[in-house]
PDB file of C-alpha atoms in Angstrom:
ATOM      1  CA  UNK A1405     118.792 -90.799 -78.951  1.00 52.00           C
ATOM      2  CA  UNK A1406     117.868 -88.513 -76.048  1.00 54.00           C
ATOM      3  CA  UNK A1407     120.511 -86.151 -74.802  1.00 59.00           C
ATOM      4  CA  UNK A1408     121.924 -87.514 -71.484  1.00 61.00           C
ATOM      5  CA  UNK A1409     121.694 -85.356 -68.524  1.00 62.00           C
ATOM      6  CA  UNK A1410     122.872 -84.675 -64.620  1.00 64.00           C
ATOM      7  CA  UNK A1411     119.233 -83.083 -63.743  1.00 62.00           C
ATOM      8  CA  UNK A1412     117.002 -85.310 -61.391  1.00 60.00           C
ATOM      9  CA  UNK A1413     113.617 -86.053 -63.132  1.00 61.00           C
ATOM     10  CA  UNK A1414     110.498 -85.449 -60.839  1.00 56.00           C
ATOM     11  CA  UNK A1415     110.355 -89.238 -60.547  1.00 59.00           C
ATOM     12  CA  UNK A1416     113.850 -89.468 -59.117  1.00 58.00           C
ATOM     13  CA  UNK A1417     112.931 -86.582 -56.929  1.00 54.00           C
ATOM     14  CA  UNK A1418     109.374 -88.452 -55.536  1.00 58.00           C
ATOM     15  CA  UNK A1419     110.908 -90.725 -53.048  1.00 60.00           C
ATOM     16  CA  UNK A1420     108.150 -93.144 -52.616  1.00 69.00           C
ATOM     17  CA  UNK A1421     105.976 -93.050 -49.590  1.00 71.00           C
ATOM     18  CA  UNK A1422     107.040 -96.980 -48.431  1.00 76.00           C
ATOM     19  CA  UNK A1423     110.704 -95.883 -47.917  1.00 76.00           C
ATOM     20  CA  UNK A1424     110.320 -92.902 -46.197  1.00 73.00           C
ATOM     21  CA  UNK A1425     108.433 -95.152 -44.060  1.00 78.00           C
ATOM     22  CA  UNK A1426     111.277 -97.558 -43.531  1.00 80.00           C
ATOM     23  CA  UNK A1427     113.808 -94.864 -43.026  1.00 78.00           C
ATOM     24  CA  UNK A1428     111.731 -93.467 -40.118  1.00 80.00           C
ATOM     25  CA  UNK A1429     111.269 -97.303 -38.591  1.00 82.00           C
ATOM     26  CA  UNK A1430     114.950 -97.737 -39.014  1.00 82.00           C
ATOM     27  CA  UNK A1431     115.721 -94.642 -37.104  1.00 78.00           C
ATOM     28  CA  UNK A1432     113.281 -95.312 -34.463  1.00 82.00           C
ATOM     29  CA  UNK A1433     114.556 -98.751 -34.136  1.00 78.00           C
ATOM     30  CA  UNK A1434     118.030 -97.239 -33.849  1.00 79.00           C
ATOM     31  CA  UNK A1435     117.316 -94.377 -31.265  1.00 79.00           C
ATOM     32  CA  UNK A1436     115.583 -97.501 -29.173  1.00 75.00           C
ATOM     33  CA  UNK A1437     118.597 -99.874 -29.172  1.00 80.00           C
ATOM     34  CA  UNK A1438     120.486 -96.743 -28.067  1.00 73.00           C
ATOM     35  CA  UNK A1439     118.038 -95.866 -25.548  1.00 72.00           C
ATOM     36  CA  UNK A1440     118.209 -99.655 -24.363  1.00 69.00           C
ATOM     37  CA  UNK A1441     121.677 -99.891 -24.460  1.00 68.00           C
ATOM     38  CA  UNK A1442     122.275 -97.036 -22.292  1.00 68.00           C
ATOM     39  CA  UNK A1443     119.582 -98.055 -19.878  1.00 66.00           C
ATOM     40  CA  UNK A1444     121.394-101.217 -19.648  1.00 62.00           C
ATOM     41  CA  UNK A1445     124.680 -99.567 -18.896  1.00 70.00           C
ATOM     42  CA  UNK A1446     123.271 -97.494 -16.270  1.00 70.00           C
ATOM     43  CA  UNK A1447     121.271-100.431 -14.793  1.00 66.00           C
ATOM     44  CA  UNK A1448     124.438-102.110 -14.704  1.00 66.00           C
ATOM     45  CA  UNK A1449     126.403 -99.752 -12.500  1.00 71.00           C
ATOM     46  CA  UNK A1450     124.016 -99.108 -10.340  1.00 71.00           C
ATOM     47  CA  UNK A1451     123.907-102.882  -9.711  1.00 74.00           C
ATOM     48  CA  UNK A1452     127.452-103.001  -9.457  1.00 79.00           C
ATOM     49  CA  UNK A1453     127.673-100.222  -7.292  1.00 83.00           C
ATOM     50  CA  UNK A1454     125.099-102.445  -4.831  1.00 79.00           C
ATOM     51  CA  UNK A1455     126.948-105.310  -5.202  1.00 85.00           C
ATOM     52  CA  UNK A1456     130.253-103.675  -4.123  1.00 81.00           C
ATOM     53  CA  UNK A1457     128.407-101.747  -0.926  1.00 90.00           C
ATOM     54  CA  UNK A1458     127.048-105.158   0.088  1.00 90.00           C
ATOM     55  CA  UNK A1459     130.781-106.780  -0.132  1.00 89.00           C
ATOM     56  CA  UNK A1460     131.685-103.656   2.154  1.00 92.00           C
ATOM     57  CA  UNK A1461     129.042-104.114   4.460  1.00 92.00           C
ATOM     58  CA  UNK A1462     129.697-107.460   4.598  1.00 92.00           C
ATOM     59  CA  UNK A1463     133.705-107.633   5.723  1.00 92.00           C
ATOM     60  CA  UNK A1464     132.574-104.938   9.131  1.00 94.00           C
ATOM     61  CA  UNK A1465     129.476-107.423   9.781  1.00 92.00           C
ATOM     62  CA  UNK A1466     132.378-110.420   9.735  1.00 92.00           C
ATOM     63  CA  UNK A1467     135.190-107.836  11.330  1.00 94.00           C
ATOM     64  CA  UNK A1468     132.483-107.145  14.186  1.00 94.00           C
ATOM     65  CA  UNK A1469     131.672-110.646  14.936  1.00 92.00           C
ATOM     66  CA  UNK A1470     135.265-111.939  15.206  1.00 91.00           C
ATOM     67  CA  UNK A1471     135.899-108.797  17.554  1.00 93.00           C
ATOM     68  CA  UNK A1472     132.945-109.750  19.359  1.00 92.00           C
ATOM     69  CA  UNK A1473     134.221-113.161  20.116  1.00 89.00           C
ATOM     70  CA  UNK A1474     137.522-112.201  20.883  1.00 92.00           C
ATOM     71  CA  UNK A1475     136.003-109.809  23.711  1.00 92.00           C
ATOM     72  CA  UNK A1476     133.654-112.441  25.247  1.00 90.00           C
ATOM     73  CA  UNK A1477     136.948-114.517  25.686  1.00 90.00           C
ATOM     74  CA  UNK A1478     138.644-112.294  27.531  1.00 92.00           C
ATOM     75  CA  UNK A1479     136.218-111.296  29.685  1.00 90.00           C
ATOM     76  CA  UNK A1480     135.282-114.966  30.452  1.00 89.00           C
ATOM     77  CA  UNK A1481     139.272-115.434  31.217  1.00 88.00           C
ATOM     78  CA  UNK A1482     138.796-112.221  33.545  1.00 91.00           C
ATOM     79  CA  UNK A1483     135.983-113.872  35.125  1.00 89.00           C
ATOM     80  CA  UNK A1484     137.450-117.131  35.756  1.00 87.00           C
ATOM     81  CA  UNK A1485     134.817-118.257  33.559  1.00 88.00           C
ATOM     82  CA  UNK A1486     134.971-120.759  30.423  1.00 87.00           C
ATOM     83  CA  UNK A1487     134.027-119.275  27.325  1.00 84.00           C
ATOM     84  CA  UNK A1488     130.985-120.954  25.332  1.00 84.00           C
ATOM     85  CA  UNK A1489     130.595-121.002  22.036  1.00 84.00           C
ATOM     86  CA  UNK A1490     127.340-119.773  20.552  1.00 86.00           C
ATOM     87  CA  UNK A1491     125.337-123.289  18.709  1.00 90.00           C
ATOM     88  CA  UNK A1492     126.550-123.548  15.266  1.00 94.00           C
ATOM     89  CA  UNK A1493     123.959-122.429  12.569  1.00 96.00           C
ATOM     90  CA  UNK A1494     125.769-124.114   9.651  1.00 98.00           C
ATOM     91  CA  UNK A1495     127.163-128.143   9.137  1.00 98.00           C
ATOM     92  CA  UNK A1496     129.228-129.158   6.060  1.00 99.00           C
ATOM     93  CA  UNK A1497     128.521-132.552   5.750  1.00 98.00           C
ATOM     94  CA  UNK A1498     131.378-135.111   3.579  1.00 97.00           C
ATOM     95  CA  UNK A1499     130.598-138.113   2.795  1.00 96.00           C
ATOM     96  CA  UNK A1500     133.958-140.752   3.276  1.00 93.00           C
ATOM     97  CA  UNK A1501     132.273-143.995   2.550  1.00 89.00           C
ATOM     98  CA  UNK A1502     130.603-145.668  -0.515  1.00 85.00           C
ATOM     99  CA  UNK A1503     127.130-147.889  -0.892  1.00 76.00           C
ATOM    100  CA  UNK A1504     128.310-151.146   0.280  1.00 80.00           C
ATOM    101  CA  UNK A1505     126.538-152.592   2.822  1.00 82.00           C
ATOM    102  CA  UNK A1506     124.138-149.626   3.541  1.00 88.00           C
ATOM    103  CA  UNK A1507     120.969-149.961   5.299  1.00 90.00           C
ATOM    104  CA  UNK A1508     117.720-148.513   3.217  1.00 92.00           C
ATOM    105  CA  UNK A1509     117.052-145.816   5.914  1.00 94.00           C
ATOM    106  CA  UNK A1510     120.456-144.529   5.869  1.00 95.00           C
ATOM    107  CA  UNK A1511     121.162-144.771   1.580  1.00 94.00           C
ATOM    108  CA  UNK A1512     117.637-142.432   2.189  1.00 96.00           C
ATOM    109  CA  UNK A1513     119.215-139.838   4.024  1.00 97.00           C
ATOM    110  CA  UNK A1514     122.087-139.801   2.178  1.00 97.00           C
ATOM    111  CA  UNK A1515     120.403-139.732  -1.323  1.00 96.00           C
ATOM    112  CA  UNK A1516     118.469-136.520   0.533  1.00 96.00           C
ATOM    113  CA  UNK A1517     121.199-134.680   1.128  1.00 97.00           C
ATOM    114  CA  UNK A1518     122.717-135.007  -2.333  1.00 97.00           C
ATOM    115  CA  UNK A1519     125.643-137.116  -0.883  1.00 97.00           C
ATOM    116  CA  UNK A1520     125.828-139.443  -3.705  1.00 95.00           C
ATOM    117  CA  UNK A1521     129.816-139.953  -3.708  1.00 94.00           C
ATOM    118  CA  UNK A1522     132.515-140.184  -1.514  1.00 94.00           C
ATOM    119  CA  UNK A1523     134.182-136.720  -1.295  1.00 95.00           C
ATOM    120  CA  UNK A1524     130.815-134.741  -2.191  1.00 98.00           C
ATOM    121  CA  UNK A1525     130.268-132.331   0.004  1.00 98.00           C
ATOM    122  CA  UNK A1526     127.334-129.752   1.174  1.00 99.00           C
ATOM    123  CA  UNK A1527     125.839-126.757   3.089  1.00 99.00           C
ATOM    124  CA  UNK A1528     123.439-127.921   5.724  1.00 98.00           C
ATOM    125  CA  UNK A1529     121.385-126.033   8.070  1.00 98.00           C
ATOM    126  CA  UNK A1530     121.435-126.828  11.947  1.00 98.00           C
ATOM    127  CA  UNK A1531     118.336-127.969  13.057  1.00 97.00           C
ATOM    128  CA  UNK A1532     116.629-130.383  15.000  1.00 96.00           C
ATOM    129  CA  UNK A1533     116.044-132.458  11.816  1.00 96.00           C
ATOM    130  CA  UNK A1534     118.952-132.644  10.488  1.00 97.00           C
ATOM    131  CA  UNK A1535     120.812-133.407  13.427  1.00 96.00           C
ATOM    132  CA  UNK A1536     118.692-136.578  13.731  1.00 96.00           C
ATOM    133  CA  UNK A1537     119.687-137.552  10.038  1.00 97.00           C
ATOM    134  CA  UNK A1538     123.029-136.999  10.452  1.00 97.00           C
ATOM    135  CA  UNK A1539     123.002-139.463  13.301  1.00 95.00           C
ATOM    136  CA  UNK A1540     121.590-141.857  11.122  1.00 96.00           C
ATOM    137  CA  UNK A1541     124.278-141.219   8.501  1.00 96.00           C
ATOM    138  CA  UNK A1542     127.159-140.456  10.753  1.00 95.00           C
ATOM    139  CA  UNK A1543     129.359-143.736   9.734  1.00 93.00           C
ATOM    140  CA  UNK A1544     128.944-142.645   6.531  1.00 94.00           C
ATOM    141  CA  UNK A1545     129.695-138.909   6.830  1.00 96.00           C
ATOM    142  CA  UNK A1546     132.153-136.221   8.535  1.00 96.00           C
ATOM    143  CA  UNK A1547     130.861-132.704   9.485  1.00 97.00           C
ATOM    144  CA  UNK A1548     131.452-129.615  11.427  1.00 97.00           C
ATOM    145  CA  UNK A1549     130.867-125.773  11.311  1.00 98.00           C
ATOM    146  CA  UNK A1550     132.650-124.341   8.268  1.00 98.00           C
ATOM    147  CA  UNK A1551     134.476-120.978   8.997  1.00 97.00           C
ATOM    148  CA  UNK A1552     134.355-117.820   6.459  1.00 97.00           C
ATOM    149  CA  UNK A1553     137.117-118.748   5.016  1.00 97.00           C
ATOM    150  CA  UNK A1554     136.301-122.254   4.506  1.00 98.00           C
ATOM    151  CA  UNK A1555     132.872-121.144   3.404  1.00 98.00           C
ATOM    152  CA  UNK A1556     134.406-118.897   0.934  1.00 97.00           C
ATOM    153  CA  UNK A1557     137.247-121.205  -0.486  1.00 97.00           C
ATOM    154  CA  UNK A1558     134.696-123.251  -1.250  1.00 98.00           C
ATOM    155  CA  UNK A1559     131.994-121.334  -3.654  1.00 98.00           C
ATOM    156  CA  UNK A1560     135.024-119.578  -5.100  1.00 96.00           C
ATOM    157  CA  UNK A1561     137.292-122.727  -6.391  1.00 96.00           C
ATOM    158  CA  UNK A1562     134.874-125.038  -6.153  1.00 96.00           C
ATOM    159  CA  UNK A1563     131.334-123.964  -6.860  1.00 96.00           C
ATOM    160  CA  UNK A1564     129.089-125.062  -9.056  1.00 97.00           C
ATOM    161  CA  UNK A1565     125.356-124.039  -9.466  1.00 97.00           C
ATOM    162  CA  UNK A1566     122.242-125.815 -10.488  1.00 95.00           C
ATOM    163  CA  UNK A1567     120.587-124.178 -13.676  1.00 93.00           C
ATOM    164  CA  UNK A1568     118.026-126.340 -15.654  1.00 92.00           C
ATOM    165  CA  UNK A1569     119.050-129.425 -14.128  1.00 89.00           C
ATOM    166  CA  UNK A1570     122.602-128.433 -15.210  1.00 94.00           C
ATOM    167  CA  UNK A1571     125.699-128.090 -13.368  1.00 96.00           C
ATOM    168  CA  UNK A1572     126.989-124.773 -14.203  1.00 96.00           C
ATOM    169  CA  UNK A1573     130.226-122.942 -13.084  1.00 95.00           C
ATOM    170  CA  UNK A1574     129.967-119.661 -11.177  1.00 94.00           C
ATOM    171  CA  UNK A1575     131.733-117.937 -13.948  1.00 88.00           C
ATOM    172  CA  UNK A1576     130.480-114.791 -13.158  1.00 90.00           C
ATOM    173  CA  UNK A1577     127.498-113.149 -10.735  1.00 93.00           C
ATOM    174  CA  UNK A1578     125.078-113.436 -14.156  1.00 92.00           C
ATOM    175  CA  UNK A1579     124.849-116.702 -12.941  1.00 94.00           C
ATOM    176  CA  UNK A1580     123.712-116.249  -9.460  1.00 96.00           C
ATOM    177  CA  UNK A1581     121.363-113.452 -10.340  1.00 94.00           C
ATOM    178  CA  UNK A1582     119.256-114.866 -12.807  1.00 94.00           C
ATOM    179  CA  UNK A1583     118.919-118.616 -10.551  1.00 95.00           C
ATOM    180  CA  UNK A1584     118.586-116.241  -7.081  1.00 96.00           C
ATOM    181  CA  UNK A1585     117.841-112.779  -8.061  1.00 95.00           C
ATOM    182  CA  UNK A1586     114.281-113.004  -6.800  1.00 96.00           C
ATOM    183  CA  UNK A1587     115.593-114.001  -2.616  1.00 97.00           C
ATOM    184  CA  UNK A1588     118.002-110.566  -3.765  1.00 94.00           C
ATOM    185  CA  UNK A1589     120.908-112.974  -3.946  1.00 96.00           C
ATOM    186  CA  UNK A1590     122.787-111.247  -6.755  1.00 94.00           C
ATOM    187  CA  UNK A1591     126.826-112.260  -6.484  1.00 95.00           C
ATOM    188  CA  UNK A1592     128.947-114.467  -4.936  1.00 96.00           C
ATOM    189  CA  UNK A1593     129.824-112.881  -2.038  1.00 96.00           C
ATOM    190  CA  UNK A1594     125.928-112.794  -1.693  1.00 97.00           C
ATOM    191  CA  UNK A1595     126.050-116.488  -2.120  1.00 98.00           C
ATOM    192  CA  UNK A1596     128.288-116.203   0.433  1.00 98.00           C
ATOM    193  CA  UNK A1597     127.148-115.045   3.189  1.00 98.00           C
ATOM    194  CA  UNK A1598     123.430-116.553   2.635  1.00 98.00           C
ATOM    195  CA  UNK A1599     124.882-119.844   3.601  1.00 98.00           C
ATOM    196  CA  UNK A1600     127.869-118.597   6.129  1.00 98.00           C
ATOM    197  CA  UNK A1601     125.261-116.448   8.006  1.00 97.00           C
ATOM    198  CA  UNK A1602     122.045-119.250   7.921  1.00 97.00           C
ATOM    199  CA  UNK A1603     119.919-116.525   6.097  1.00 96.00           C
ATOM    200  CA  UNK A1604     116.519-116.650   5.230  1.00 97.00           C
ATOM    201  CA  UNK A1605     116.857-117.948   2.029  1.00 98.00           C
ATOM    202  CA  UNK A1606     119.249-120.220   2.909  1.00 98.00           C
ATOM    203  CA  UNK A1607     117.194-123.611   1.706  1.00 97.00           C
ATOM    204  CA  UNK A1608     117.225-121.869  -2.442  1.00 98.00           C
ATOM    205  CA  UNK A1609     121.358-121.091  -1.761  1.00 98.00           C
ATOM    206  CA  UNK A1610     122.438-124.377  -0.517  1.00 98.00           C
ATOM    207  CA  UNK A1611     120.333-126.126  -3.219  1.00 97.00           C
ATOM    208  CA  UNK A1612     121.499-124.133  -5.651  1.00 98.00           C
ATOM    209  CA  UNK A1613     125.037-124.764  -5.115  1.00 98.00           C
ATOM    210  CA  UNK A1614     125.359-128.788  -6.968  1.00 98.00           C
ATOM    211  CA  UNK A1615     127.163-130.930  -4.290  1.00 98.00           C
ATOM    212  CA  UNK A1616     130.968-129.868  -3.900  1.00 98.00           C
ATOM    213  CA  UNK A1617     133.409-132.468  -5.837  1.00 97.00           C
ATOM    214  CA  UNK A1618     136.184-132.833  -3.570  1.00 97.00           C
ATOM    215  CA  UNK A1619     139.751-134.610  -3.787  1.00 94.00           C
ATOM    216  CA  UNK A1620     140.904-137.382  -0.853  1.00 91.00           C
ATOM    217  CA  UNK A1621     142.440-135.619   1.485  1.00 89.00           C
ATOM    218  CA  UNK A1622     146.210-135.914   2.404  1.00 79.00           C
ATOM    219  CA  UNK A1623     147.300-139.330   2.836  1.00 75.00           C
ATOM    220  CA  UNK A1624     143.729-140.540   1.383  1.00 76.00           C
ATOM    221  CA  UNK A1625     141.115-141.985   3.322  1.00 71.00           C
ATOM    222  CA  UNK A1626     142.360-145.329   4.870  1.00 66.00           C
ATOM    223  CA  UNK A1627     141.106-147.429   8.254  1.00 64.00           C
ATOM    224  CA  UNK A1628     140.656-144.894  10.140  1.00 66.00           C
ATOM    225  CA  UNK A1629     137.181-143.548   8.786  1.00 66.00           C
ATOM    226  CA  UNK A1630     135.381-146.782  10.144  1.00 76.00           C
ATOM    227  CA  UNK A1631     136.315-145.159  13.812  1.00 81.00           C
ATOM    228  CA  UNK A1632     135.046-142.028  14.885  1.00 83.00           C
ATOM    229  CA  UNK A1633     136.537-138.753  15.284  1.00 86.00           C
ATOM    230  CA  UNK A1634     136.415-138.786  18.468  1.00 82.00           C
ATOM    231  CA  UNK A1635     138.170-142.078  18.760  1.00 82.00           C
ATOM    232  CA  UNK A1636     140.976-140.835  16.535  1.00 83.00           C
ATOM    233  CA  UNK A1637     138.822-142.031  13.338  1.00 83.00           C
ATOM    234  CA  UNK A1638     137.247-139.911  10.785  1.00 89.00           C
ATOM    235  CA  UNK A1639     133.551-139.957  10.737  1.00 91.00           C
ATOM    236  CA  UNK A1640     130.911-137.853  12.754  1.00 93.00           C
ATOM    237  CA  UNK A1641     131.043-134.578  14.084  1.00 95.00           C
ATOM    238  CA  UNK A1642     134.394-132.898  14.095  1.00 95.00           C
ATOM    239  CA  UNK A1643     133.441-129.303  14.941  1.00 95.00           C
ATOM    240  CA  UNK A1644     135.996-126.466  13.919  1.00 95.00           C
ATOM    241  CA  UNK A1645     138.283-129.663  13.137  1.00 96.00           C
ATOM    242  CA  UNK A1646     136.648-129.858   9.832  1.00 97.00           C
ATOM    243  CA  UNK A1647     137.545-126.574   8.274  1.00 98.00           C
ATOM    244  CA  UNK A1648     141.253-128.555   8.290  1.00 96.00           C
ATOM    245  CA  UNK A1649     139.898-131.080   6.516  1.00 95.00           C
ATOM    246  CA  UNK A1650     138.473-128.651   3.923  1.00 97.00           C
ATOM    247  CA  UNK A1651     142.204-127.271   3.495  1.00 96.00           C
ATOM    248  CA  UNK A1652     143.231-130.734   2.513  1.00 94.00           C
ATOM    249  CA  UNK A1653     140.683-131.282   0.249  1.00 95.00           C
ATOM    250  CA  UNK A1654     139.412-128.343  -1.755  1.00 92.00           C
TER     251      UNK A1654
END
C-alpha cells in the first residue's frame, strides 16, 4: 500500500482548462449584475430626483394660477366689473341612472364614454364634441369642472389604471411609467396634472385611468335625479357644484 501523503500531485495542480473558463464567466457575470445593479440605482435617483422637481414645479404653476384668479377678482370688483371665469378645459362626467328605457343613440354615447354603471365616473375633455354628447346623455349623467383637489382625491383613493385589459391599482408610479412613460407621464402627480391641466396627452391619461367606482352619495340618489340641476334635480351640468358631489362620493 502506497504511503499516504499531504503533497498535491501535478494532476491536482493542472486545473483543467473548462473550469478556469467557468470561473472567469462567473466573475464576468458577477461584475455585470453589479455593474447593472448600480446603473439601476443611479437611474433610479435620478428619476426620482425628476419626479420630485416636477411635483415642485407643479404646486407654484397651481399657487400662481389661484393667485392669478384671486387678482382678476379684485380688480373686476375695483372696476365695477363682473368677474368671468375662463371656459372650463376639463368635465367629470357621473352617470346617476341605469339602462332602462334608454334610447340606442344615447346607450351609444354612454357605452363611449365608459359610463357603464351608475356611480362610474370619468375625465373628459371640453370640446365641441363632447359637449354635444353630453347633451344627448344629460338625463342620464351629472358633470362639472373638477377642482385640483377633486382631481387629486380622485387618482389617489380611487384610481385605477388600464394595463392589458386589466384593472390595476396605482400602487406605485411603476405603474404609470411603464403604461405612459413614452407621453413622459412618469408618477401620479404626473397623472395628475395631465388631466387637471387638459395636456397634450390628455386622450392616453384619461383612458388610462379605468372608469372611477364611486359610492351613492349622501342620502343616495332618490327623485330628484329625473329633474335637472338647475331645477333643484340632479342631472346635467352643475359647474363647480360638482366637486361637492365628489366629496360625498369618493
Amino acid at each position: 500500500m502506497a504511503p499516504s501523503t499531504t503533497v498535491p500531485t501535478v494532476q491536482d495542480v493542472e486545473v483543467p482548462e473548462t473550469l478556469l473558463k467557468k470561473r472567469k464567466q462567473n466573475e464576468k457575470a458577477r461584475e455585470e449584475r453589479l455593474a447593472a445593479a448600480t446603473a439601476a440605482r443611479k437611474a433610479a435617483k435620478a428619476k426620482r430626483k425628476v419626479i420630485f422637481k416636477r411635483a415642485e414645479s407643479y404646486v407654484k404653476e397651481y399657487l400662481a394660477k389661484e393667485k392669478e384668479e384671486v387678482r382678476l377678482k379684485r380688480a373686476a370688483r375695483a372696476s365695477g366689473d363682473f368677474y368671468v371665469p375662463a371656459e372650463p378645459k376639463v368635465y367629470f362626467v357621473i352617470r346617476i341612472r341605469g339602462i332602462n328605457n334608454i334610447a340606442p343613440k344615447p346607450r351609444k354615447i354612454l357605452q363611449l364614454l365608459r359610463l357603464l354603471q351608475i356611480n362610474n365616473g370619468v375625465f373628459v375633455k371640453v370640446t365641441k364634441a363632447t359637449q354635444q354628447m353630453l347633451r344627448l346623455v344629460e338625463p342620464y349623467v351629472t358633470y362639472g369642472e373638477p377642482n385640483l383637489k377633486s382631481v387629486r382625491e380622485l387618482i389617489y383613493k380611487r384610481g385605477y389604471g388600464k394595463v392589458d385589459k386589466q384593472r390595476i391599482p396605482l400602487s406605485n408610479n411603476a405603474v404609470i411609467e411603464e403604461a405612459l412613460g413614452k407621453y413622459d407621464i412618469l408618477s401620479v402627480e404626473d397623472l395628475v396634472h395631465e388631466i387637471f391641466t387638459a395636456g397634450p396627452n390628455f386622450k392616453q391619461a384619461a383612458n388610462f385611468l379605468w372608469p372611477f367606482k364611486l359610492s351613492n352619495p349622501t342620502g343616495g340618489w332618490r327623485t330628484r335625479k329625473f329633474k335637472h340641476f338647475v331645477q333643484g334635480g340632479d342631472f346635467g351640468n352643475r359647474e363647480t357644484n360638482i366637486n361637492k358631489l365628489i366629496r360625498q362620493m369618493n
